[in-house]
Coordinates of C-alpha atoms in Angstrom, one line a residue:
Chain A
X1 CA -61.2 191.2 -1.3
X2 CA -62.0 188.2 0.3
X3 CA -61.3 189.5 4.6
X4 CA -60.8 185.3 5.3
X5 CA -58.6 183.3 3.0
X6 CA -58.8 180.1 3.0
X7 CA -55.6 176.8 2.0
X8 CA -56.1 174.6 0.6
X9 CA -58.7 174.1 -1.9
X10 CA -58.8 170.6 -1.7
X11 CA -57.8 167.9 0.8
X12 CA -57.2 163.9 0.1
X13 CA -56.4 161.8 3.7
X14 CA -57.0 158.9 3.6
X15 CA -59.5 157.0 6.8
X16 CA -57.7 157.8 9.7
X17 CA -55.3 160.5 8.8
X18 CA -56.0 163.7 10.1
X19 CA -56.8 167.0 7.7
X20 CA -55.4 170.1 8.7
X21 CA -57.5 173.1 7.2
X22 CA -56.4 176.9 7.8
X23 CA -57.7 180.2 7.4
X24 CA -56.4 183.7 8.5
X25 CA -57.8 187.2 8.5
X26 CA -57.2 190.5 8.9
X27 CA -59.7 192.6 10.3
X28 CA -59.0 192.7 13.9
X29 CA -62.6 193.4 15.2
X30 CA -63.4 189.6 14.8
X31 CA -64.6 187.8 17.6
X32 CA -65.9 184.9 16.8
X33 CA -64.5 182.6 13.8
X34 CA -67.0 179.4 13.8
X35 CA -66.8 175.8 11.0
X36 CA -69.0 175.1 8.7
X37 CA -69.3 171.7 7.0
X38 CA -71.7 171.5 3.4
X39 CA -72.0 168.7 2.3
X40 CA -74.0 168.0 -1.3
X41 CA -77.0 169.8 -2.5
X42 CA -77.4 171.1 1.4
X43 CA -77.3 174.2 3.1
X44 CA -73.4 175.0 5.5
X45 CA -74.5 174.0 9.1
X46 CA -71.9 174.8 11.9
X47 CA -69.6 172.3 13.5
X48 CA -67.6 173.9 15.4
X49 CA -67.0 177.6 16.4
X50 CA -64.7 179.5 18.4
X51 CA -63.9 182.9 20.1
X52 CA -60.2 184.4 20.3
X53 CA -60.6 184.5 24.2
X54 CA -58.9 180.8 24.0
X55 CA -56.3 178.7 21.9
X56 CA -57.9 175.5 21.2
X57 CA -61.4 174.4 21.1
X58 CA -62.3 170.6 20.8
X59 CA -65.7 169.2 20.0
X60 CA -65.6 164.5 19.8
X61 CA -63.0 164.3 16.5
X62 CA -62.7 168.4 16.0
X63 CA -59.6 171.2 16.8
X64 CA -60.1 174.5 17.0
X65 CA -56.4 176.0 17.4
X66 CA -56.7 180.1 17.2
X67 CA -53.5 182.1 16.9
X68 CA -54.6 185.5 17.7
X69 CA -51.2 187.5 17.3
X70 CA -50.8 185.7 13.6
X71 CA -54.7 186.3 13.6
X72 CA -55.2 183.0 12.5
X73 CA -57.5 179.3 12.6
X74 CA -57.1 175.7 11.5
X75 CA -59.4 173.0 11.8
X76 CA -58.1 169.7 12.4
X77 CA -59.8 166.5 12.1
X78 CA -58.6 163.4 14.3
X79 CA -59.0 159.2 12.8
X80 CA -60.5 161.3 9.3
X81 CA -63.6 158.7 8.1
X82 CA -65.3 158.4 4.9
X83 CA -68.1 160.0 6.0
X84 CA -67.1 163.2 6.5
X85 CA -66.0 163.7 3.2
X86 CA -67.1 167.1 2.3
X87 CA -67.0 170.9 1.8
X88 CA -65.3 172.7 4.6
X89 CA -66.1 176.5 5.2
X90 CA -64.1 179.6 7.9
X91 CA -65.5 182.4 9.0
X92 CA -65.2 185.0 10.6
X93 CA -67.5 187.7 12.8
X94 CA -67.9 191.3 14.6
X95 CA -69.7 193.8 16.7
X96 CA -72.9 193.0 17.4
X97 CA -75.5 192.1 14.5
X98 CA -72.9 192.1 11.4
X99 CA -72.7 190.3 8.7
X100 CA -70.4 187.1 8.6
X101 CA -67.4 186.4 5.8
X102 CA -66.3 183.9 5.0
X103 CA -63.6 182.0 3.0
X104 CA -63.2 180.1 0.2
X105 CA -63.6 176.8 1.4
X106 CA -61.3 173.6 1.5
X107 CA -63.0 170.5 -0.5
X108 CA -62.1 167.5 1.8
X109 CA -61.7 163.9 0.5
X110 CA -61.4 161.2 3.0
X111 CA -59.8 157.4 1.6
X112 CA -61.2 154.4 2.8
Chain B
X1 CA -88.6 172.0 12.9
X2 CA -88.6 174.5 10.5
X3 CA -85.9 176.6 10.5
X4 CA -85.6 179.0 7.6
X5 CA -87.0 178.1 4.5
X6 CA -86.2 179.0 0.9
X7 CA -87.9 178.4 -2.3
X8 CA -87.8 177.4 -4.9
X9 CA -84.8 174.8 -4.7
X10 CA -84.9 175.2 -8.4
X11 CA -84.9 178.3 -10.8
X12 CA -84.3 179.6 -15.0
X13 CA -84.8 182.1 -15.9
X14 CA -83.3 183.7 -19.6
X15 CA -81.7 187.2 -19.4
X16 CA -83.3 190.5 -19.2
X17 CA -87.0 188.6 -16.7
X18 CA -87.2 189.4 -13.4
X19 CA -87.4 186.4 -9.9
X20 CA -87.7 186.4 -6.2
X21 CA -86.3 184.4 -3.9
X22 CA -88.0 183.9 -1.0
X23 CA -86.6 183.7 2.6
X24 CA -88.7 183.0 5.7
X25 CA -87.8 181.9 9.2
X26 CA -89.5 180.9 12.8
X27 CA -87.3 181.1 14.7
X28 CA -87.6 185.2 15.4
X29 CA -84.7 186.1 14.2
X30 CA -84.1 189.9 13.6
X31 CA -79.9 189.1 11.2
X32 CA -80.9 188.0 8.1
X33 CA -78.9 187.7 4.8
X34 CA -78.4 186.3 1.1
X35 CA -75.2 184.6 -0.1
X36 CA -74.4 183.5 -3.5
X37 CA -71.8 180.7 -3.7
X38 CA -69.9 180.3 -6.8
X39 CA -66.4 177.4 -6.7
X40 CA -64.2 178.6 -5.6
X41 CA -65.4 181.5 -4.2
X42 CA -66.9 180.3 -1.5
X43 CA -70.2 182.4 0.6
X44 CA -69.9 186.1 -0.7
X45 CA -72.5 188.5 0.8
X46 CA -74.9 189.7 -1.1
X47 CA -76.9 191.9 0.8
X48 CA -78.0 191.1 4.4
X49 CA -80.7 193.5 7.2
X50 CA -80.4 193.4 11.2
X51 CA -84.3 193.7 11.4
X52 CA -87.5 194.3 9.8
X53 CA -86.9 198.4 8.3
X54 CA -83.3 198.0 7.7
X55 CA -81.1 196.9 5.2
X56 CA -78.0 196.6 4.0
X57 CA -76.0 196.3 1.0
X58 CA -73.3 192.6 1.4
X59 CA -69.6 192.4 -0.9
X60 CA -71.7 191.4 -4.2
X61 CA -75.4 193.6 -4.5
X62 CA -75.0 194.5 -7.9
X63 CA -78.6 193.2 -9.5
X64 CA -79.8 192.6 -6.3
X65 CA -82.9 194.7 -4.6
X66 CA -84.0 193.4 -0.9
X67 CA -86.4 194.4 1.2
X68 CA -87.8 193.2 4.7
X69 CA -91.1 194.4 6.1
X70 CA -92.0 191.6 8.7
X71 CA -88.9 190.2 11.1
X72 CA -90.1 186.5 9.2
X73 CA -89.1 186.7 5.7
X74 CA -86.0 188.5 3.3
X75 CA -86.7 188.4 -0.7
X76 CA -84.2 188.8 -2.4
X77 CA -84.7 190.1 -6.2
X78 CA -83.8 190.0 -9.7
X79 CA -84.6 192.9 -11.6
X80 CA -83.2 192.3 -15.1
X81 CA -81.7 189.1 -14.5
X82 CA -77.8 188.6 -16.3
X83 CA -75.9 184.8 -16.7
X84 CA -73.4 186.0 -14.0
X85 CA -75.7 185.8 -12.0
X86 CA -76.4 182.0 -12.6
X87 CA -75.4 181.2 -8.6
X88 CA -77.0 178.4 -5.3
X89 CA -78.1 181.2 -3.5
X90 CA -78.6 180.2 0.4
X91 CA -80.8 182.9 3.0
X92 CA -79.0 182.2 6.4
X93 CA -80.5 183.9 9.9
X94 CA -78.9 184.6 13.6
X95 CA -79.4 186.6 16.7
X96 CA -78.5 189.9 16.0
X97 CA -77.5 190.6 19.9
X98 CA -74.0 190.6 21.4
X99 CA -72.1 187.5 20.8
X100 CA -74.7 186.8 17.7
X101 CA -72.9 183.3 16.7
X102 CA -74.0 180.4 14.6
X103 CA -75.4 181.5 11.1
X104 CA -78.5 179.1 10.3
X105 CA -79.0 178.3 6.3
X106 CA -81.7 177.3 4.3
X107 CA -81.0 174.2 1.6
X108 CA -80.8 176.2 -1.4
X109 CA -82.2 178.1 -3.7
X110 CA -80.2 177.3 -7.8
X111 CA -80.6 179.5 -10.0
X112 CA -79.3 179.5 -14.1
X113 CA -79.7 182.2 -16.4
X114 CA -79.3 181.2 -20.0

């Protein structure tokens, strides 16, 4: 049973659109919530991450919104570009050196 | 900057054969882990280690063994390969201290078991 549930499985938007990917978790011991971006044939790479003491974090065109009470967090990509087409994974981690658990992934396609 | 290095990148095995996927990191990270990636399943944790001599099971450990004799290396062994182990395998590492944060991934090893 996955500890982090991610939706949607796939997403297609037009260039300039704002794709939103959602994740939910159950384990309240999680205290680090990253998003990873993966291009075909490559390993996942950290895109942006948030800790539960803040409700929002922005880095460039990427924003994480975090709702601690609902145990949900989401990724928003502003002014999306074809180069953003990739698979995105949410994840969660807690405790010292604890393992990181990933969502199932969302395949994003941004059409020109 | 090497980061996390995985070998081999591609491997084809027959059912019942054994093999070892190699993983090495040069960032002096205490924490290392192995994931498998399957379509629609995301990244599932196989085994992890928080330091030399310490290993533990993740979500899907059956059919895999690991050991951690040095900080740098964390090999994954398949003792008797099965078609269900056809997957892309990723090794990852990070610091193990409080607030460890970012996990760094290798480029992956694609394994096919016939």
